[in-house]
């Protein structure tokens, strides 16, 4: 059953439960009040859960951004080394991560909306609970006739609708945070297992290739230096000769 | 009329506004029947924003039963089929 369709069902069954439960109608008021306080506590917890769910997504976003920066750097290095293929690979991976970040951004906006609504609901309910408490005492004090029963029913009905609505809003928020938790865990697992990198190509591969290139180029420059020292470089010829002869003299 | 928008509290709506809302409500019923999910979503959003703009928010201090309960904006299209049928949520 959908959430809205359940609103009426939840509301009606709650009402019946509350109204049929007590022999003395005045107890109905106390019972309802107890339930209201419970619900308020739960809503407060719900608000905290939505906030921590948001926090978690934001941390994950930061992690993804770090990876994106790293891939961007790798792409630059690859271009500098004339390896367009590697640069392309890095950029492809970056694009996949950017997509994840966009998804997270949308979720965060949604969570924020939900958080806002839930906080407003909490405020409304807590005001009503306070009003209900005062009214409850005055009804109880004047209780004598069937007239009180009508008043009791009226106040309990009004607040029960509010409670059903807030209860469902809370349920929606809880479903959402569960969903977000699962999503965050899935991304965490993917990042840990390297599957996210594997799906878009392995990160290590780019690093290895870039490392190879920088090794190669440093080997080339070492080689050039050694050649120069060995007297094959035109300008360093003299210096090399001098060095050699000095060493020969020393040995002699 | 007291209208509750689910998750957003209650609003007081004068009769003229109710007539206007009823027209949107009937359009929504038609869109849902025709399976036009995107247009349905736009109209539902409009229904809700009209209530918020033209209705008068019920004070938090008041404890009232609603005459009409309007589903939230992100209602699924599947569920909409159960709610927006016949004369919709506003009586014709």
PDB file of C-alpha atoms in Angstrom, chain A residues 49-50 53 57 106-112 114 169-183, chain B residues 74:
ATOM      1  CA  UNK A  49      19.437  10.518  11.227  1.00  0.00           C
ATOM      2  CA  UNK A  50      18.734  12.543   8.125  1.00  0.00           C
ATOM      3  CA  UNK A  53      23.057  10.601   6.379  1.00  0.00           C
ATOM      4  CA  UNK A  57      27.265  11.620   1.632  1.00  0.00           C
ATOM      5  CA  UNK A 106      21.016  15.493  -6.104  1.00  0.00           C
ATOM      6  CA  UNK A 107      20.568  13.228  -3.099  1.00  0.00           C
ATOM      7  CA  UNK A 108      21.917  15.862  -0.727  1.00  0.00           C
ATOM      8  CA  UNK A 109      19.423  18.430  -2.050  1.00  0.00           C
ATOM      9  CA  UNK A 110      16.621  15.926  -1.510  1.00  0.00           C
ATOM     10  CA  UNK A 111      17.787  15.087   1.993  1.00  0.00           C
ATOM     11  CA  UNK A 112      17.969  18.774   2.834  1.00  0.00           C
ATOM     12  CA  UNK A 114      13.298  16.341   3.807  1.00  0.00           C
ATOM     13  CA  UNK A 169       6.746  11.742   7.171  1.00  0.00           C
ATOM     14  CA  UNK A 170       9.097  10.122   9.643  1.00  0.00           C
ATOM     15  CA  UNK A 171       8.734   6.789   7.903  1.00  0.00           C
ATOM     16  CA  UNK A 172       9.536   8.398   4.565  1.00  0.00           C
ATOM     17  CA  UNK A 173      12.630  10.012   6.043  1.00  0.00           C
ATOM     18  CA  UNK A 174      13.713   6.700   7.539  1.00  0.00           C
ATOM     19  CA  UNK A 175      13.274   4.900   4.223  1.00  0.00           C
ATOM     20  CA  UNK A 176      15.309   7.603   2.544  1.00  0.00           C
ATOM     21  CA  UNK A 177      18.158   7.444   5.053  1.00  0.00           C
ATOM     22  CA  UNK A 178      18.223   3.638   4.745  1.00  0.00           C
ATOM     23  CA  UNK A 179      18.426   4.018   0.991  1.00  0.00           C
ATOM     24  CA  UNK A 180      21.232   6.558   1.340  1.00  0.00           C
ATOM     25  CA  UNK A 181      23.102   4.360   3.774  1.00  0.00           C
ATOM     26  CA  UNK A 182      22.934   1.478   1.327  1.00  0.00           C
ATOM     27  CA  UNK A 183      24.074   3.722  -1.502  1.00  0.00           C
TER      28      UNK A 183
ATOM     29  CA  UNK B  74       6.727  13.099  -4.831  1.00  0.00           C
TER      30      UNK B  74
END
